[in-house]
Short mmCIF file of C-alpha atoms in Angstrom, two decimals:
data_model
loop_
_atom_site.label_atom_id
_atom_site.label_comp_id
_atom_site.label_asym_id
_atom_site.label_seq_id
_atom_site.Cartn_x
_atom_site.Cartn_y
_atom_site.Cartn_z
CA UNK A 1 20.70 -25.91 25.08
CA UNK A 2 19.67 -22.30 25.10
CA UNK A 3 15.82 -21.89 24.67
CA UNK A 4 15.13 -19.96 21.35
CA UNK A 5 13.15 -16.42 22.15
CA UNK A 6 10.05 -16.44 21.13
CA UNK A 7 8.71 -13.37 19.06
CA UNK A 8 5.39 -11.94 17.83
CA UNK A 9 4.91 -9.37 15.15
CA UNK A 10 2.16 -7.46 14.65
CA UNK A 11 1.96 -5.05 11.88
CA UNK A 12 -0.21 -2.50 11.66
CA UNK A 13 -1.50 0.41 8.78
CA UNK A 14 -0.32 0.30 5.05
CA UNK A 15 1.69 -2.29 3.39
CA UNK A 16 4.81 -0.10 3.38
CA UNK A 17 4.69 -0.66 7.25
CA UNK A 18 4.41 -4.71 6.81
CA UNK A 19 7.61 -4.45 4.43
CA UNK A 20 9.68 -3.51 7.69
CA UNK A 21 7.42 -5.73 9.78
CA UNK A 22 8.87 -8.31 7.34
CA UNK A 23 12.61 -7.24 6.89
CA UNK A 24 12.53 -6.86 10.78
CA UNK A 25 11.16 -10.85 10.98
CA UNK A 26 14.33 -11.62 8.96
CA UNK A 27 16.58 -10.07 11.53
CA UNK A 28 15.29 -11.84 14.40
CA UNK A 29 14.97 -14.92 12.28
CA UNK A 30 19.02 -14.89 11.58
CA UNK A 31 20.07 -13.70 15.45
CA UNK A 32 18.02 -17.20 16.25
CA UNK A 33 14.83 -16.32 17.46
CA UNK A 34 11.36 -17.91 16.78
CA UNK A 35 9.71 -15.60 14.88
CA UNK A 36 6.38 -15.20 13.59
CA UNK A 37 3.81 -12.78 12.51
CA UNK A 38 0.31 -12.13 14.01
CA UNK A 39 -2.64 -9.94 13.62
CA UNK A 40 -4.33 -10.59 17.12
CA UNK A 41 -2.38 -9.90 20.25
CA UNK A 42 -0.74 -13.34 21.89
CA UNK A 43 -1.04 -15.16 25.18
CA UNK A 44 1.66 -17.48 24.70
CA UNK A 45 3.89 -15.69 26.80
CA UNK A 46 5.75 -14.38 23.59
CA UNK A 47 7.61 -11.09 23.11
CA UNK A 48 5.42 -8.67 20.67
CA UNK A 49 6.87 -6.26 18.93
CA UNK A 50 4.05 -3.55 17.50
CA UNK A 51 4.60 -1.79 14.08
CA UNK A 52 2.67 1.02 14.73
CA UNK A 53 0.39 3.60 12.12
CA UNK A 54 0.20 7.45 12.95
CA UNK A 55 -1.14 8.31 9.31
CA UNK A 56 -4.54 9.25 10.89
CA UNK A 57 -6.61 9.37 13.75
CA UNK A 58 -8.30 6.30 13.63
CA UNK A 59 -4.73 4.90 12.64
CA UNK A 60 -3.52 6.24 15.59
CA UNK A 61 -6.22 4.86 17.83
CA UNK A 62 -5.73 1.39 16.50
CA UNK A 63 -1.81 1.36 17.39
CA UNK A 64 -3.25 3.40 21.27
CA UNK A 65 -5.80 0.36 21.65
CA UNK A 66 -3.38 -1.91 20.70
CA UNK A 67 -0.63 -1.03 23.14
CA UNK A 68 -3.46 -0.94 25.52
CA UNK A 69 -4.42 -4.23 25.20
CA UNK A 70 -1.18 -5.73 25.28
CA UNK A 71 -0.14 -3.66 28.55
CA UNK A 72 -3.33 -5.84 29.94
CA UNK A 73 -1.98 -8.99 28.52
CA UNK A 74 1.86 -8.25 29.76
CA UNK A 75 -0.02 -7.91 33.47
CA UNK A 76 -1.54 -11.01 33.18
CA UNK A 77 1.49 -12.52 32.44
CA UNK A 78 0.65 -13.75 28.98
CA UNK A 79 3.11 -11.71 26.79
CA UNK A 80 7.00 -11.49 28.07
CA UNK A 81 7.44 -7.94 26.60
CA UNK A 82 6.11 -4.77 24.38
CA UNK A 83 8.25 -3.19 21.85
CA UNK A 84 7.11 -0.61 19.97
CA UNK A 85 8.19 0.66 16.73
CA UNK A 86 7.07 2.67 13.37
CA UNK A 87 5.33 5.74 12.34
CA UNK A 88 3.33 6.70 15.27
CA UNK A 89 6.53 6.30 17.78
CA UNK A 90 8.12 7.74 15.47
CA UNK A 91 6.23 11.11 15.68
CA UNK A 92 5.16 10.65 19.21
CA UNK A 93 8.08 8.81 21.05
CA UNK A 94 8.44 11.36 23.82
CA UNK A 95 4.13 11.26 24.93
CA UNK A 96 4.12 7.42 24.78
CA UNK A 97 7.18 7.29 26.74
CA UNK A 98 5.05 9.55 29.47
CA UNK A 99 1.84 8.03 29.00
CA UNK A 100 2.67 4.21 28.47
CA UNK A 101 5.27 3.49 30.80
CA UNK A 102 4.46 -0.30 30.62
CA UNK A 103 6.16 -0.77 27.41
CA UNK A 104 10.01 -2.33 27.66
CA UNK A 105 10.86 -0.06 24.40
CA UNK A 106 10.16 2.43 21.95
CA UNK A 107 11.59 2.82 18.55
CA UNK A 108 10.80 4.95 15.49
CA UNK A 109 10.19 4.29 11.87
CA UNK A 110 14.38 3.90 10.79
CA UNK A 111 15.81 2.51 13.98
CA UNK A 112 13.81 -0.64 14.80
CA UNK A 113 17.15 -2.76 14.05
CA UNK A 114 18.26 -1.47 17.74
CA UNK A 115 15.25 -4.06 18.74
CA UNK A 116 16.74 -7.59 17.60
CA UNK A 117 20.22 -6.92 18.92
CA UNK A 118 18.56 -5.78 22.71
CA UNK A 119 16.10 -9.16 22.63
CA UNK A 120 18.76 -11.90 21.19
CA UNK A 121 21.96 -10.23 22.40
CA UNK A 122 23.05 -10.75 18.90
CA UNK A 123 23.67 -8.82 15.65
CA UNK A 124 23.24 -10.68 12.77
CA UNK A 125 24.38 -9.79 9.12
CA UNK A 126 21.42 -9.92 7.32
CA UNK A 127 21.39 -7.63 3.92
CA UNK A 128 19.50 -4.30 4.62
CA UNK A 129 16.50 -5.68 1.86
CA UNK A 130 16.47 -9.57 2.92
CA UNK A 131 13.38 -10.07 4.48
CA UNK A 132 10.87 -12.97 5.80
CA UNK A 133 7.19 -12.77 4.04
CA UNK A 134 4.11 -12.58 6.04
CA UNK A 135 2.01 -12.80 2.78
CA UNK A 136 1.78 -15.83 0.56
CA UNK A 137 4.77 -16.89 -0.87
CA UNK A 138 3.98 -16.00 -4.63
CA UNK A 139 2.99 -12.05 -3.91
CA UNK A 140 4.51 -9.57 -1.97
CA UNK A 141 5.03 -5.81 -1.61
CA UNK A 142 8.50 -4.16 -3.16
CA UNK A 143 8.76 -1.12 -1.24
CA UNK A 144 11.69 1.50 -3.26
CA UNK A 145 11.66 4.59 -2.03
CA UNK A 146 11.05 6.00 1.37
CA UNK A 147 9.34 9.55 2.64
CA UNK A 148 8.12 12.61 0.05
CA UNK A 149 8.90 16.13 -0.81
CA UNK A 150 5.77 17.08 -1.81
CA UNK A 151 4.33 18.19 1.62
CA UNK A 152 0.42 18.00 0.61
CA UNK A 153 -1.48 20.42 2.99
CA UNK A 154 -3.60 18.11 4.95
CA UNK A 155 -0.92 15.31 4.96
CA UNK A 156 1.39 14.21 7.96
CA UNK A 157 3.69 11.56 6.11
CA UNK A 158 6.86 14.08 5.72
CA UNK A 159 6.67 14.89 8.99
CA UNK A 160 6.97 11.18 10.23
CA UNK A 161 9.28 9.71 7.22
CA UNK A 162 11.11 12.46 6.15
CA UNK A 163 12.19 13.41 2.92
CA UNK A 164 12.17 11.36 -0.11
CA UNK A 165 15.34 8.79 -0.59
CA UNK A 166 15.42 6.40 -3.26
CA UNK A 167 16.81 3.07 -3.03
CA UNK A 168 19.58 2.18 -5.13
CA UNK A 169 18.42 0.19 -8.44
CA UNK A 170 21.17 -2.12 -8.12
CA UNK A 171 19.70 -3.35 -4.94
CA UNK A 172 15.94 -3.92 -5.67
CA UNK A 173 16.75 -6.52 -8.18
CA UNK A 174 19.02 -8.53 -6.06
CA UNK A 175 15.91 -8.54 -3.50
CA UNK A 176 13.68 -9.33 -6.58
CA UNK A 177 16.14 -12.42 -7.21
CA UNK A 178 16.25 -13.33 -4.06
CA UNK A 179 12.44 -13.28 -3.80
CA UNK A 180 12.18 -15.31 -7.01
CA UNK A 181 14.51 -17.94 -5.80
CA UNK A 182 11.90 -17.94 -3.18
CA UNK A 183 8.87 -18.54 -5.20
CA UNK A 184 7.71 -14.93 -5.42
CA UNK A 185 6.12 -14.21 -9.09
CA UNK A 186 3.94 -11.00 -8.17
CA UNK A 187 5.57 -7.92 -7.39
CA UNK A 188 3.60 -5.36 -5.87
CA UNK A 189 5.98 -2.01 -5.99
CA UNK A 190 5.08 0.67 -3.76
CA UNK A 191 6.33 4.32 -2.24
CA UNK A 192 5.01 7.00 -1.17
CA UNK A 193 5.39 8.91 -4.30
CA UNK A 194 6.38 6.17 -6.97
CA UNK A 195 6.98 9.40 -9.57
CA UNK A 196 9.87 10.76 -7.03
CA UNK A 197 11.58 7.24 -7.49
CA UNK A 198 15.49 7.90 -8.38
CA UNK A 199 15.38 11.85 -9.33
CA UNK A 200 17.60 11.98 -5.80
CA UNK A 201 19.73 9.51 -7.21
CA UNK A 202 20.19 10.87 -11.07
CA UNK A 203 22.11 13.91 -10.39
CA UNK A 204 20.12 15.62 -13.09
CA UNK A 205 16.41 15.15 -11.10
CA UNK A 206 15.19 12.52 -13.24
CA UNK A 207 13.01 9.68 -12.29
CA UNK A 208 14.35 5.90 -12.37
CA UNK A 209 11.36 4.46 -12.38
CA UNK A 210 10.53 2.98 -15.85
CA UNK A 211 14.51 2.36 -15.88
CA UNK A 212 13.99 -0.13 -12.65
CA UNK A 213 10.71 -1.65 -13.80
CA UNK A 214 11.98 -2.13 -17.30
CA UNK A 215 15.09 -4.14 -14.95
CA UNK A 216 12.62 -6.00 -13.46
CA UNK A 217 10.72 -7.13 -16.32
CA UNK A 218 13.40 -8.98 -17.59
CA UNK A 219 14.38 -11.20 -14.77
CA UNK A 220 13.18 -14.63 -15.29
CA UNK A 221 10.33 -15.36 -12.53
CA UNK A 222 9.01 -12.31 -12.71
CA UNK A 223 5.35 -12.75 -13.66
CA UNK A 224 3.52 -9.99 -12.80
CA UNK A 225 4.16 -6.22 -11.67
CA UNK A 226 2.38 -3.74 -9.99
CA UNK A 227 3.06 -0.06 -9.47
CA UNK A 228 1.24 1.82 -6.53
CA UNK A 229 0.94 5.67 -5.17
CA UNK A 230 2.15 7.49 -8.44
CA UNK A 231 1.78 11.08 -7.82
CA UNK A 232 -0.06 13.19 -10.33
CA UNK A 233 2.65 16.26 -10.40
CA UNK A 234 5.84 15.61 -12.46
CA UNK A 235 4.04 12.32 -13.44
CA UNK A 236 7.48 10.19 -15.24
CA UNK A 237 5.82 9.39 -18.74
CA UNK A 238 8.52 7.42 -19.82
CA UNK A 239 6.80 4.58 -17.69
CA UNK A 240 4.07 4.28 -19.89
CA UNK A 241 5.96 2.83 -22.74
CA UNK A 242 7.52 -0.04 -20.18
CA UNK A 243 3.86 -0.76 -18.99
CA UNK A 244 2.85 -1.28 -22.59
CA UNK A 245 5.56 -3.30 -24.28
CA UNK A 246 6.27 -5.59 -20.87
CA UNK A 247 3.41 -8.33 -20.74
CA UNK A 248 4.17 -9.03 -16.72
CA UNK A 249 3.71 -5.11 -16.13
CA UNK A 250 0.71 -5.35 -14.99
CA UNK A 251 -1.87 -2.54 -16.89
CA UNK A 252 -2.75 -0.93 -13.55
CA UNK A 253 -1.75 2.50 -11.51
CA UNK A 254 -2.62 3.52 -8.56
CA UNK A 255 -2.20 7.19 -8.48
CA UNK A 256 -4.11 9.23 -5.87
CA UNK A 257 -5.73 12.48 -7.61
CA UNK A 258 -7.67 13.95 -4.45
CA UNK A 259 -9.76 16.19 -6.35
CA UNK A 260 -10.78 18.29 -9.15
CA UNK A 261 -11.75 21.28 -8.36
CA UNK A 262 -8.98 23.89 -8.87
CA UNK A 263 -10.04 25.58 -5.60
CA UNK A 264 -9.41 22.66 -3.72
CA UNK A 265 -6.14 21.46 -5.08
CA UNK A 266 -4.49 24.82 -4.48
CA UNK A 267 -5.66 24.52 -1.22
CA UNK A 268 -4.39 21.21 -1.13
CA UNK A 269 -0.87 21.96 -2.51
CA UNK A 270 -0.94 19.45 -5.44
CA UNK A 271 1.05 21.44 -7.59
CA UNK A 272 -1.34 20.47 -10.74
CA UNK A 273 -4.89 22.06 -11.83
CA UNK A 274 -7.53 20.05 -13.40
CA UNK A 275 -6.93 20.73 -16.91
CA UNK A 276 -3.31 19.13 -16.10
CA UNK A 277 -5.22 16.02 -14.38
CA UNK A 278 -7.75 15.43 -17.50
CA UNK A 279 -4.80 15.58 -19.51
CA UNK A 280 -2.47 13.21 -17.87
CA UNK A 281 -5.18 10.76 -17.24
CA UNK A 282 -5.85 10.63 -21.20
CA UNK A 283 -2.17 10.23 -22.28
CA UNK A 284 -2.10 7.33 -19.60
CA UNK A 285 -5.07 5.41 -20.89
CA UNK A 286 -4.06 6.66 -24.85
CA UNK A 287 -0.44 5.07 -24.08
CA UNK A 288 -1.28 1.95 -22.26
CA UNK A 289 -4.41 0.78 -23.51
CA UNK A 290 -6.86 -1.35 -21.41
CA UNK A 291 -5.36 0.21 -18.33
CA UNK A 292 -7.13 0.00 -14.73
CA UNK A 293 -6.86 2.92 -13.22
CA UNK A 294 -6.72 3.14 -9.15
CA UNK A 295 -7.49 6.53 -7.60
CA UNK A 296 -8.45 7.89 -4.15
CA UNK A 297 -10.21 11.21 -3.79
CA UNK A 298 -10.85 13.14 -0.48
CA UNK A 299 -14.23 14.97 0.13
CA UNK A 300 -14.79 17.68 2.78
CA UNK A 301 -11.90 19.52 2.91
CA UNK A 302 -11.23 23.22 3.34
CA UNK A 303 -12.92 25.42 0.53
CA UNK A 304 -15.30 22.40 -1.21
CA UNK A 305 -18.53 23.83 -1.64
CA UNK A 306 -21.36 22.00 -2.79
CA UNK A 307 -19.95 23.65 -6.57
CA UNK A 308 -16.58 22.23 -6.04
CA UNK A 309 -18.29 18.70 -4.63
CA UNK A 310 -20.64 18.95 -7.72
CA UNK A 311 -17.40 18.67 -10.17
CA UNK A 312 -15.57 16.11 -8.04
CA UNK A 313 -19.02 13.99 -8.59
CA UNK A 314 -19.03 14.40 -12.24
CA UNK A 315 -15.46 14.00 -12.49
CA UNK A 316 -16.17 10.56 -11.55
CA UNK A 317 -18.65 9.90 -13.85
CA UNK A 318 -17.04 11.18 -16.42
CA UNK A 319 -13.50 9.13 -15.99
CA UNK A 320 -15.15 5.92 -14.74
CA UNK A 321 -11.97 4.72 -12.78
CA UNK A 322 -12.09 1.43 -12.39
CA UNK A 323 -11.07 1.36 -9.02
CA UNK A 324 -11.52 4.06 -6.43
CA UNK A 325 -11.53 4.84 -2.83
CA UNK A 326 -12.62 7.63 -1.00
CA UNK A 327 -12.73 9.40 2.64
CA UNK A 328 -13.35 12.37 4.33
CA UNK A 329 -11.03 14.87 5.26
CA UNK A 330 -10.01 14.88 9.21
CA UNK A 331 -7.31 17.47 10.43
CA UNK A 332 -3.84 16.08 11.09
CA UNK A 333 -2.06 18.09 13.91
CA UNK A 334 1.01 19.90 12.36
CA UNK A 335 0.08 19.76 8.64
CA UNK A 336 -0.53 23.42 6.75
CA UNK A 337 -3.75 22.48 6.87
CA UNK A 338 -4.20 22.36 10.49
CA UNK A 339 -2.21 25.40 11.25
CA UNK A 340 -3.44 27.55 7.80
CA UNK A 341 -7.08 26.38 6.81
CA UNK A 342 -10.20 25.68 9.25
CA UNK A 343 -11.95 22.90 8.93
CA UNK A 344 -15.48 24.31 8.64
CA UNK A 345 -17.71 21.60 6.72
CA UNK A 346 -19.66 19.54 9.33
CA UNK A 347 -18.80 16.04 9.63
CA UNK A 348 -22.29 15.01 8.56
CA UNK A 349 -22.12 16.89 5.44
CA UNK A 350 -18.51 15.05 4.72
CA UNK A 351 -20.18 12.07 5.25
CA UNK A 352 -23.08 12.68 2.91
CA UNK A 353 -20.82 13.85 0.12
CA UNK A 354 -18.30 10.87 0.83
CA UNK A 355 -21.71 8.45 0.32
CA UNK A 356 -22.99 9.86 -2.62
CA UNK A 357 -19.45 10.05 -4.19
CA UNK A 358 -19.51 6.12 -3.18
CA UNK A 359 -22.70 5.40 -4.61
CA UNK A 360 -21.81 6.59 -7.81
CA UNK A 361 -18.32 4.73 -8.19
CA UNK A 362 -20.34 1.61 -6.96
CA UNK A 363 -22.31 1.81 -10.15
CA UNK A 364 -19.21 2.09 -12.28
CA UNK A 365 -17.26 -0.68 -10.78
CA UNK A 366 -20.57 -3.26 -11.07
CA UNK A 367 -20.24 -1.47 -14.84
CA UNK A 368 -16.50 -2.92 -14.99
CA UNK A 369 -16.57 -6.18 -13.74
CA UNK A 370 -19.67 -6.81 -16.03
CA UNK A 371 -18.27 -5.40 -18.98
CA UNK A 372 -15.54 -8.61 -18.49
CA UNK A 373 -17.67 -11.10 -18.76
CA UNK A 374 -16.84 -13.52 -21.72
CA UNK A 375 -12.96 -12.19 -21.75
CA UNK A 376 -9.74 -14.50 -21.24
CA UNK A 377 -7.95 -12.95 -18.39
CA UNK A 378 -4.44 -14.12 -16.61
CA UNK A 379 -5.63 -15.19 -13.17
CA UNK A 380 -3.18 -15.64 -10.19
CA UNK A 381 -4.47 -18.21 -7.66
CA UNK A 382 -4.41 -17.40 -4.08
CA UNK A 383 -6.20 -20.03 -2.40
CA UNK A 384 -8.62 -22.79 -2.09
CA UNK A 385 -11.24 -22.20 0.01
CA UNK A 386 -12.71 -25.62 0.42
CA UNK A 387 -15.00 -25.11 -2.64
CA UNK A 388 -13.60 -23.51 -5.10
CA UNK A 389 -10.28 -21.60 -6.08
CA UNK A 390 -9.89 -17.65 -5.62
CA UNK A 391 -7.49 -15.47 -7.36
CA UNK A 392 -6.82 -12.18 -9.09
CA UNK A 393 -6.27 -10.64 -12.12
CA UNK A 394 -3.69 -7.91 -13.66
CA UNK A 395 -6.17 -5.80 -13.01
CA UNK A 396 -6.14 -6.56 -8.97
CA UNK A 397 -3.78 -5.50 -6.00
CA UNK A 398 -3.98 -7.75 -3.39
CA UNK A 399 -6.71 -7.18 -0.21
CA UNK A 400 -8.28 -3.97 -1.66
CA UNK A 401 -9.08 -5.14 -5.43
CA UNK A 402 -11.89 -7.79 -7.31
CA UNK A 403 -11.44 -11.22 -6.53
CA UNK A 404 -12.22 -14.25 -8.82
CA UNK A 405 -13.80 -17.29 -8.38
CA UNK A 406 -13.59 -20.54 -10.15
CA UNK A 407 -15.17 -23.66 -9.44
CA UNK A 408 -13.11 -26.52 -10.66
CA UNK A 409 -12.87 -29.93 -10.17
CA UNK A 410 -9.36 -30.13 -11.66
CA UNK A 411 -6.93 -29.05 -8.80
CA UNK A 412 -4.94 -25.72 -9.39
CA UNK A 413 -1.44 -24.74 -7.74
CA UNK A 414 -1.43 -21.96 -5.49
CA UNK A 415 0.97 -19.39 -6.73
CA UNK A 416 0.50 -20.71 -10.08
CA UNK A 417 -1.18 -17.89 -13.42
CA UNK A 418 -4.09 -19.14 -15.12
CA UNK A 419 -5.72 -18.36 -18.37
CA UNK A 420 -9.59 -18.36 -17.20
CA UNK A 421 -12.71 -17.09 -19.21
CA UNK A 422 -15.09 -14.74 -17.02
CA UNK A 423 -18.38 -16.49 -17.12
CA UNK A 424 -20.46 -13.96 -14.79
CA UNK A 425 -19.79 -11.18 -12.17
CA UNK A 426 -21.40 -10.82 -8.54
CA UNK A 427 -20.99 -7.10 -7.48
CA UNK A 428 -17.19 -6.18 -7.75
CA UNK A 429 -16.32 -10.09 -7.88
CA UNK A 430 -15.88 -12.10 -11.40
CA UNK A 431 -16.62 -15.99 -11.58
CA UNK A 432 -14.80 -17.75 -14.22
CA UNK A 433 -13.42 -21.00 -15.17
CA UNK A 434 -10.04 -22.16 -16.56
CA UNK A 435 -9.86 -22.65 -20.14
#
């Protein structure tokens, strides 16, 4: 009998990345391999295959020391072979060929398929969408559009991915099926630019994205959706109404604003001012009340002086998102950025206006899981950790959002939605118990 390959996945950078991590596990999966997914290198003498991140530097040193380390391993004989695949082969196949010889193959971020068929000498016929989870069964990411037109100055994703293509609608809901079948209840949609979704597809350049998650919302399973990396500029309103009326829309966005200051956008190619931006964000919370917003904003880039910082600082105080992230502006080789506008503002000085920006938002979000306290909230459960159960609400993404915690003596299903009153809040985190 023919011993079954064995094969290691590791995936690194966003979650758009694990959803081909995942697709690619199918594939090997269904050509007969033993297949599984990791997050530290192995020694078992398995085959790893590396889903790289180029996004930024320190994404791009993660997926360098990572290759490293597994050239080590391969030496010592504790991993058969290194395959390489994703965004940062993808924009720098030709250097890694030169400078990591050591690796048996590199592949980009659309033709990792090649991979499974030169491991298993087979090609199986999986469906382009089926994939194997590496998350828990009940959540997972729903990834429906690919690459972005919108060429942002400091940002290096169209140069890796490619313009935007849309995924037919027909298709994502037989994967959502498929998932449900499967005991998936949370979907987490993502893309690079959520607002982009269908407008190649429509013939007439409009979005298909509250026709999709209106699609979604009525297939039986489905208890919970998530929509992630809306793009300010040619925002699709017609979403809002879906979010509203559909209970298992979840009443979250993530939508990434940047900035404020009109200086800075420009300079930043966002194609909206902040008048535009104070006005979107009320017809979003006027339309879908109760709505968490998500938001990440970028301090120290080209043309922020301290005036421009000062109105990206109230900004915040004044919209009190509940969820925010933030990070300081480093030069990506090849953007318009790099090659138009110098990156003059000291790294200290980014660092001290990406702190202070932080300290504020860390008052707001203490502010917000407070202000639950003595609500009823649908809570997902994700685990048990020994002592009590943890989960999330509508309100949380997996990994980067609140987490709640519920001591119970009654025993809870994993997977399973809860209706549990918030008793008290610990920094970001709520404590409640099921009603």
């Amino acid at each position: 009998m023919k011993k079954r390959q064995r094969v290691a996945i590791l995936s690194l950078g966003c979650s758009k990345n694990l959803v081909d991590s995942e697709r690619l596990a199918r594939r090997f999966a269904d050509s007969g391999a033993d297949v599984y997914f990791t997050e530290e290198l192995p020694v078992d003498g398995s085959v790893l295959i590396v889903n790289t991140c180029g996004f930024i530097g320190d994404a791009k040193e993660e997926s360098i020391n990572t290759l490293l380390g597994a050239i080590e391993l391969k030496n010592e004989g504790k991993i058969a072979k290194i395959y390489a695949m994703g965004c940062l082969t993808e924009r720098y196949r030709e250097d890694l060929k030169k400078e990591l010889p050591e690796l048996d193959g590199l592949y980009g971020k659309f033709d990792w398929d090649g991979i499974v068929e030169r491991i298993t000498a087979e090609n199986a016929r999986t469906p382009a969408w089926a994939r194997n989870l590496s998350t828990l069964p009940h959540y997972t990411y729903l990834k429906i559009s690919e690459g972005c037109n919108r060429f942002c100055a400091f940002c290096a994703i169209p140069l890796i991915t490619g313009r935007h293509h849309s995924r037919p609608v027909d298709e994502i809901l037989e994967e959502v099926r498929d998932l449900v079948a499967r005991g998936t209840h949370e979907f987490n949609v993502i893309a690079q630019d959520l607002s982009s979704y269908g407008r190649d597809l429509s013939g007439d350049g409009s979005s298909f994205l509250a026709q999709l998650i209106d699609c979604m919302a009525q297939i039986d399973g489905v208890e919970m959706i998530r929509l992630h990396y809306a793009y300010p500029s040619d925002f699709p309103y017609d979403i809002l109404p879906v979010m509203a009326r559909n209970s298992n829309v979840c009443k979250y966005l993530d939508i990434a604003l940047q900035h404020i200051d009109n200086t800075v956008l420009d300079n930043m190619r966002r194609h909206i001012d902040a008048d535009a931006t104070r006005a979107l964000l009320a017809r979003i919370r006027r339309e879908v009340p109760g709505i968490h917003i998500r938001t990440t904003l970028m301090v120290g880039f080209p043309g922020e002086d301290d005036a421009a910082f000062g109105r990206l600082l109230d900004f915040v105080k004044e919209q009190r998102f509940e969820r925010m992230g933030a990070f300081a502006y480093c030069e990506e080789e090849g953007t318009y950025a790099a090659r138009n506008l110098a990156d003059v503002i000291p790294q200290d000085v980014k660092q001290m206006r990406l702190d202070r920006l932080m300290e504020v938002q860390q008052e707001i979000a203490f502010d917000t899981a407070s202000e639950k306290i003595g609500r009823t909230l649908r809570v997902i459960i994700d685990e048990f950790d020994g002592q009590q159960y943890i989960g999330r609400t509508e309100y949380d993404s997996p990994e980067v959002d609140t987490l709640v915690y519920i001591p119970s003596d009654r025993r809870l299903k994993i997977g399973r939605i809860y209706d549990v009153v918030i008793t008290a809040s610990e920094g970001f985190d709520l404590i409640g118990q099921i009603k």
